[in-house]
Every structure is written in C-alpha cells, then in structure tokens.
Amino acid sequence: MLVFIDDSGDPGVKINEGSSRFFVLTAIKFLDNLEAEEASLILKRYKRAIKMNDEEEVKFNKLSLKRRIEVLKLFKDVEFDICTMYQDKSEGESIGKIDYVDYINLFLKTFEQHFSDSKIIIDGGHDRVYLKDFYTNITTGSNISSRNIRVKDSKNNSLLQLADIFAGASHLSLKNDFDYLKKYKVQIKRFK
C-alpha cells in the first residue's frame, strides 16, 4: 500500500495575525500500485493538456474554480481512499501549540489501522536539520515504523501533488466555499 500525505493551511494558532482558520492534513491511500501509477499518469496528462511543464507543480489553491472542478473529476474512476483530519482554530478548541511533526504523529496515530504496513510519503522539501529532527520524532505513540516513512518534495512527485489537491479541496469544503468532495468517500476527523 502507498500513502501520500500533504497539508493545507498552517498549524499556527494566531488567526488574527494571519494564520488560517483551518489546518488540514490529508492522506491519499492506494491499495494497488497500478492505481497509483494510473493516478500519476492522469495528473501528468492533465498538466500537459493545460500547457503546464512537466516540472511545474499543481497546487490546488492556485487553480481557478474551473480548473479545480476539472482536476477533481479526473480521478473519479481511480481507486483510492482519502483520510482527512482538521483543526478549526476559530472555535477556541485549541489543542495547544504543537508543531508540524506533532500533527503528523497525531494524524498517523488516528488513522493507524489504515496506514499499517504502508509505504508513507509526506510532502516536505525541508533542510537537513529539520529532516533529522523530523525522523527522530516521527511516529511517537503509533505502531507505524519510521522506516516506512519518507519525506519528499512534491515538486518531483505527482502523487504528493494529488494529496495537495485533496487537502486543498478538504480545506475549502470545510470553509463551505464549495463541496469539492461530494463524489469521493472521505473519512474526516477533528484534531482533539
């Protein structure tokens, strides 16, 4: 199984100083590697159809409404699961000041039964010091081995870009901008 994780929004808690209202983590899980390859090819073909370079990254929040709807429709026949977890920071139910790795750990623990024995790829083009700290502190409290987790830059990975698309769609759906996810089966949970 392959799992690709990306986020939308930011983990900061100071909404009045520019932090987003929602912080969202989304995982796309493929049970079959062929389905993952098909999804990757679909996104690559779409990029070419809209005259994007192969090296350009598809970012959901930078797409027009028309393009958002187009790109989501492309994957309706591809088999994958979507797991999303969010925090609404405007409701005063802060889970405290935690960093990105803590969110990832909580996310992995919450969906542990879905991710066990999976190869997990998390978006993050970070520096070496950050990555060393990340790998040292990842999977605290879950049975998922850190050996199964890799951090990759989404610029070079179309399936991480797909995770970005569904993280962005989840985020906007929470804001009631539009129900982007109505055709997909999504498990949504709140950070507590």
mmCIF file of C-alpha atoms in Angstrom:
data_model
loop_
_atom_site.group_PDB
_atom_site.id
_atom_site.type_symbol
_atom_site.label_atom_id
_atom_site.label_comp_id
_atom_site.label_asym_id
_atom_site.label_seq_id
_atom_site.Cartn_x
_atom_site.Cartn_y
_atom_site.Cartn_z
ATOM 1 C CA MET A 1 0.000 0.000 0.000
ATOM 2 C CA LEU A 2 1.109 3.527 -0.767
ATOM 3 C CA VAL A 3 0.087 6.584 1.266
ATOM 4 C CA PHE A 4 0.768 10.202 0.287
ATOM 5 C CA ILE A 5 0.234 12.967 2.861
ATOM 6 C CA ASP A 6 0.029 16.728 2.394
ATOM 7 C CA ASP A 7 -1.455 19.660 4.276
ATOM 8 C CA SER A 8 -3.491 22.770 3.641
ATOM 9 C CA GLY A 9 -3.490 25.844 5.829
ATOM 10 C CA ASP A 10 -0.924 26.277 8.552
ATOM 11 C CA PRO A 11 -0.535 24.951 12.099
ATOM 12 C CA GLY A 12 -0.246 28.458 13.606
ATOM 13 C CA VAL A 13 -2.912 29.410 16.158
ATOM 14 C CA LYS A 14 -2.941 33.209 15.781
ATOM 15 C CA ILE A 15 -5.748 33.687 13.266
ATOM 16 C CA ASN A 16 -5.867 37.449 13.839
ATOM 17 C CA GLU A 17 -2.186 37.618 12.839
ATOM 18 C CA GLY A 18 -2.556 35.775 9.530
ATOM 19 C CA SER A 19 -2.853 32.089 10.411
ATOM 20 C CA SER A 20 -5.510 30.162 8.543
ATOM 21 C CA ARG A 21 -8.741 29.214 10.323
ATOM 22 C CA PHE A 22 -8.303 25.542 9.419
ATOM 23 C CA PHE A 23 -5.274 23.308 9.417
ATOM 24 C CA VAL A 24 -5.862 20.180 7.340
ATOM 25 C CA LEU A 25 -3.834 17.030 6.804
ATOM 26 C CA THR A 26 -4.958 14.678 4.054
ATOM 27 C CA ALA A 27 -3.735 11.254 3.024
ATOM 28 C CA ILE A 28 -4.392 9.519 -0.259
ATOM 29 C CA LYS A 29 -4.082 5.727 0.164
ATOM 30 C CA PHE A 30 -3.672 3.355 -2.751
ATOM 31 C CA LEU A 31 -4.192 -0.345 -2.121
ATOM 32 C CA ASP A 32 -2.879 -1.151 -5.581
ATOM 33 C CA ASN A 33 0.328 0.210 -7.096
ATOM 34 C CA LEU A 34 -1.254 0.140 -10.563
ATOM 35 C CA GLU A 35 -3.985 2.517 -9.370
ATOM 36 C CA ALA A 36 -1.270 4.830 -8.040
ATOM 37 C CA GLU A 37 0.526 4.721 -11.390
ATOM 38 C CA GLU A 38 -2.751 5.446 -13.201
ATOM 39 C CA ALA A 39 -3.449 8.450 -10.944
ATOM 40 C CA SER A 40 0.059 9.753 -11.570
ATOM 41 C CA LEU A 41 -0.359 9.427 -15.336
ATOM 42 C CA ILE A 42 -3.753 11.154 -15.228
ATOM 43 C CA LEU A 43 -2.259 14.158 -13.441
ATOM 44 C CA LYS A 44 0.740 14.293 -15.774
ATOM 45 C CA ARG A 45 -1.540 14.180 -18.832
ATOM 46 C CA TYR A 46 -3.732 16.905 -17.350
ATOM 47 C CA LYS A 47 -0.718 19.145 -16.805
ATOM 48 C CA ARG A 48 0.237 18.762 -20.445
ATOM 49 C CA ALA A 49 -3.346 19.401 -21.586
ATOM 50 C CA ILE A 50 -3.404 22.736 -19.745
ATOM 51 C CA LYS A 51 0.084 23.627 -21.008
ATOM 52 C CA MET A 52 1.957 23.175 -17.731
ATOM 53 C CA ASN A 53 5.569 21.997 -17.866
ATOM 54 C CA ASP A 54 6.209 18.523 -16.505
ATOM 55 C CA GLU A 55 8.383 20.113 -13.790
ATOM 56 C CA GLU A 56 5.652 22.515 -12.639
ATOM 57 C CA GLU A 57 3.733 21.630 -9.520
ATOM 58 C CA VAL A 58 -0.055 21.511 -9.438
ATOM 59 C CA LYS A 59 -1.168 23.466 -6.358
ATOM 60 C CA PHE A 60 -4.903 23.326 -5.640
ATOM 61 C CA ASN A 61 -5.048 26.780 -4.058
ATOM 62 C CA LYS A 62 -3.543 28.340 -7.198
ATOM 63 C CA LEU A 63 -6.061 26.768 -9.598
ATOM 64 C CA SER A 64 -9.141 28.634 -10.805
ATOM 65 C CA LEU A 65 -12.560 27.297 -9.791
ATOM 66 C CA LYS A 66 -12.961 25.799 -13.261
ATOM 67 C CA ARG A 67 -9.600 24.010 -13.052
ATOM 68 C CA ARG A 68 -10.308 22.755 -9.519
ATOM 69 C CA ILE A 69 -13.514 21.092 -10.653
ATOM 70 C CA GLU A 70 -11.813 19.710 -13.774
ATOM 71 C CA VAL A 71 -8.916 18.164 -11.907
ATOM 72 C CA LEU A 72 -11.120 16.555 -9.240
ATOM 73 C CA LYS A 73 -13.330 14.940 -11.890
ATOM 74 C CA LEU A 74 -10.304 13.270 -13.454
ATOM 75 C CA PHE A 75 -9.869 10.845 -10.565
ATOM 76 C CA LYS A 76 -13.457 9.648 -10.100
ATOM 77 C CA ASP A 77 -12.675 6.203 -11.548
ATOM 78 C CA VAL A 78 -9.360 5.684 -9.749
ATOM 79 C CA GLU A 79 -9.488 3.511 -6.623
ATOM 80 C CA PHE A 80 -8.033 5.212 -3.543
ATOM 81 C CA ASP A 81 -9.092 6.204 -0.039
ATOM 82 C CA ILE A 82 -8.959 9.716 1.392
ATOM 83 C CA CYS A 83 -8.339 10.346 5.083
ATOM 84 C CA THR A 84 -8.530 13.935 6.311
ATOM 85 C CA MET A 85 -8.041 15.422 9.748
ATOM 86 C CA TYR A 86 -8.510 19.086 10.603
ATOM 87 C CA GLN A 87 -8.412 21.664 13.348
ATOM 88 C CA ASP A 88 -10.805 24.629 13.360
ATOM 89 C CA LYS A 89 -8.771 27.192 15.250
ATOM 90 C CA SER A 90 -11.616 29.717 15.411
ATOM 91 C CA GLU A 91 -13.674 27.616 17.816
ATOM 92 C CA GLY A 92 -11.282 28.067 20.704
ATOM 93 C CA GLU A 93 -10.752 24.303 20.948
ATOM 94 C CA SER A 94 -7.042 24.672 20.566
ATOM 95 C CA ILE A 95 -5.082 21.528 21.124
ATOM 96 C CA GLY A 96 -2.273 23.748 22.267
ATOM 97 C CA LYS A 97 0.792 24.949 20.477
ATOM 98 C CA ILE A 98 2.118 21.948 18.618
ATOM 99 C CA ASP A 99 4.412 21.741 15.658
ATOM 100 C CA TYR A 100 4.017 20.050 12.311
ATOM 101 C CA VAL A 101 5.614 16.770 13.414
ATOM 102 C CA ASP A 102 3.167 16.573 16.335
ATOM 103 C CA TYR A 103 0.263 16.982 13.901
ATOM 104 C CA ILE A 104 1.708 14.255 11.670
ATOM 105 C CA ASN A 105 2.132 11.938 14.670
ATOM 106 C CA LEU A 106 -1.447 12.553 15.810
ATOM 107 C CA PHE A 107 -2.681 12.004 12.254
ATOM 108 C CA LEU A 108 -0.758 8.728 11.900
ATOM 109 C CA LYS A 109 -1.994 7.508 15.284
ATOM 110 C CA THR A 110 -5.613 8.363 14.441
ATOM 111 C CA PHE A 111 -5.536 6.536 11.101
ATOM 112 C CA GLU A 112 -3.053 3.882 12.241
ATOM 113 C CA GLN A 113 -5.258 0.958 11.202
ATOM 114 C CA HIS A 114 -5.415 2.368 7.653
ATOM 115 C CA PHE A 115 -1.680 3.008 7.330
ATOM 116 C CA SER A 116 -0.043 -0.019 8.945
ATOM 117 C CA ASP A 117 2.266 -1.867 6.535
ATOM 118 C CA SER A 118 2.096 1.057 4.099
ATOM 119 C CA LYS A 119 4.895 2.975 2.493
ATOM 120 C CA ILE A 120 4.151 6.561 3.590
ATOM 121 C CA ILE A 121 5.387 9.596 1.679
ATOM 122 C CA ILE A 122 4.956 13.009 3.343
ATOM 123 C CA ASP A 123 5.347 16.297 1.489
ATOM 124 C CA GLY A 124 8.203 18.420 2.683
ATOM 125 C CA GLY A 125 11.126 19.957 0.873
ATOM 126 C CA HIS A 126 12.928 20.903 4.083
ATOM 127 C CA ASP A 127 16.524 21.358 5.112
ATOM 128 C CA ARG A 128 18.665 18.551 6.570
ATOM 129 C CA VAL A 129 18.465 19.772 10.189
ATOM 130 C CA TYR A 130 14.666 19.789 10.018
ATOM 131 C CA LEU A 131 14.576 16.327 8.424
ATOM 132 C CA LYS A 132 16.876 14.830 11.070
ATOM 133 C CA ASP A 133 14.579 16.190 13.805
ATOM 134 C CA PHE A 134 11.540 15.007 11.836
ATOM 135 C CA TYR A 135 12.766 11.420 11.541
ATOM 136 C CA THR A 136 13.840 11.399 15.193
ATOM 137 C CA ASN A 137 10.384 12.443 16.434
ATOM 138 C CA ILE A 138 8.038 10.848 13.917
ATOM 139 C CA THR A 139 5.533 8.108 14.843
ATOM 140 C CA THR A 140 5.669 8.739 18.556
ATOM 141 C CA GLY A 141 2.743 6.818 20.009
ATOM 142 C CA SER A 142 1.806 4.775 16.931
ATOM 143 C CA ASN A 143 2.794 1.335 15.701
ATOM 144 C CA ILE A 144 3.902 2.636 12.321
ATOM 145 C CA SER A 145 7.617 2.172 11.783
ATOM 146 C CA SER A 146 9.572 5.281 10.853
ATOM 147 C CA ARG A 147 11.385 3.036 8.346
ATOM 148 C CA ASN A 148 8.174 3.097 6.271
ATOM 149 C CA ILE A 149 8.053 6.913 6.175
ATOM 150 C CA ARG A 150 9.843 9.173 3.743
ATOM 151 C CA VAL A 151 9.728 12.925 3.243
ATOM 152 C CA LYS A 152 9.828 14.045 -0.385
ATOM 153 C CA ASP A 153 9.419 17.287 -2.261
ATOM 154 C CA SER A 154 6.059 17.387 -4.049
ATOM 155 C CA LYS A 155 7.632 19.209 -6.992
ATOM 156 C CA ASN A 156 9.010 15.867 -8.127
ATOM 157 C CA ASN A 157 6.094 13.666 -7.094
ATOM 158 C CA SER A 158 2.717 13.812 -8.833
ATOM 159 C CA LEU A 159 1.041 11.701 -6.130
ATOM 160 C CA LEU A 160 2.035 14.199 -3.448
ATOM 161 C CA GLN A 161 0.524 16.824 -5.740
ATOM 162 C CA LEU A 162 -2.644 14.708 -5.770
ATOM 163 C CA ALA A 163 -2.589 14.741 -1.950
ATOM 164 C CA ASP A 164 -2.259 18.551 -2.153
ATOM 165 C CA ILE A 165 -5.306 18.669 -4.435
ATOM 166 C CA PHE A 166 -7.445 16.733 -1.965
ATOM 167 C CA ALA A 167 -6.035 18.573 1.077
ATOM 168 C CA GLY A 168 -6.967 21.861 -0.605
ATOM 169 C CA ALA A 169 -10.399 20.518 -1.567
ATOM 170 C CA SER A 170 -10.956 19.365 2.028
ATOM 171 C CA HIS A 171 -9.876 22.751 3.354
ATOM 172 C CA LEU A 172 -12.215 24.691 1.068
ATOM 173 C CA SER A 173 -15.075 22.277 1.753
ATOM 174 C CA LEU A 174 -14.654 22.957 5.481
ATOM 175 C CA LYS A 175 -14.873 26.692 4.764
ATOM 176 C CA ASN A 176 -18.156 25.960 2.922
ATOM 177 C CA ASP A 177 -16.789 27.556 -0.222
ATOM 178 C CA PHE A 178 -17.932 24.584 -2.280
ATOM 179 C CA ASP A 179 -18.376 20.860 -1.669
ATOM 180 C CA TYR A 180 -15.457 19.656 -3.740
ATOM 181 C CA LEU A 181 -15.528 16.199 -2.204
ATOM 182 C CA LYS A 182 -19.138 15.154 -2.770
ATOM 183 C CA LYS A 183 -18.185 12.428 -5.269
ATOM 184 C CA TYR A 184 -15.489 10.890 -3.067
ATOM 185 C CA LYS A 185 -15.565 8.735 0.040
ATOM 186 C CA VAL A 186 -13.678 10.699 2.654
ATOM 187 C CA GLN A 187 -13.035 9.933 6.303
ATOM 188 C CA ILE A 188 -12.873 13.247 8.130
ATOM 189 C CA LYS A 189 -11.849 13.589 11.772
ATOM 190 C CA ARG A 190 -11.010 16.536 14.023
ATOM 191 C CA PHE A 191 -7.771 17.032 15.895
ATOM 192 C CA LYS A 192 -8.524 16.771 19.600
#
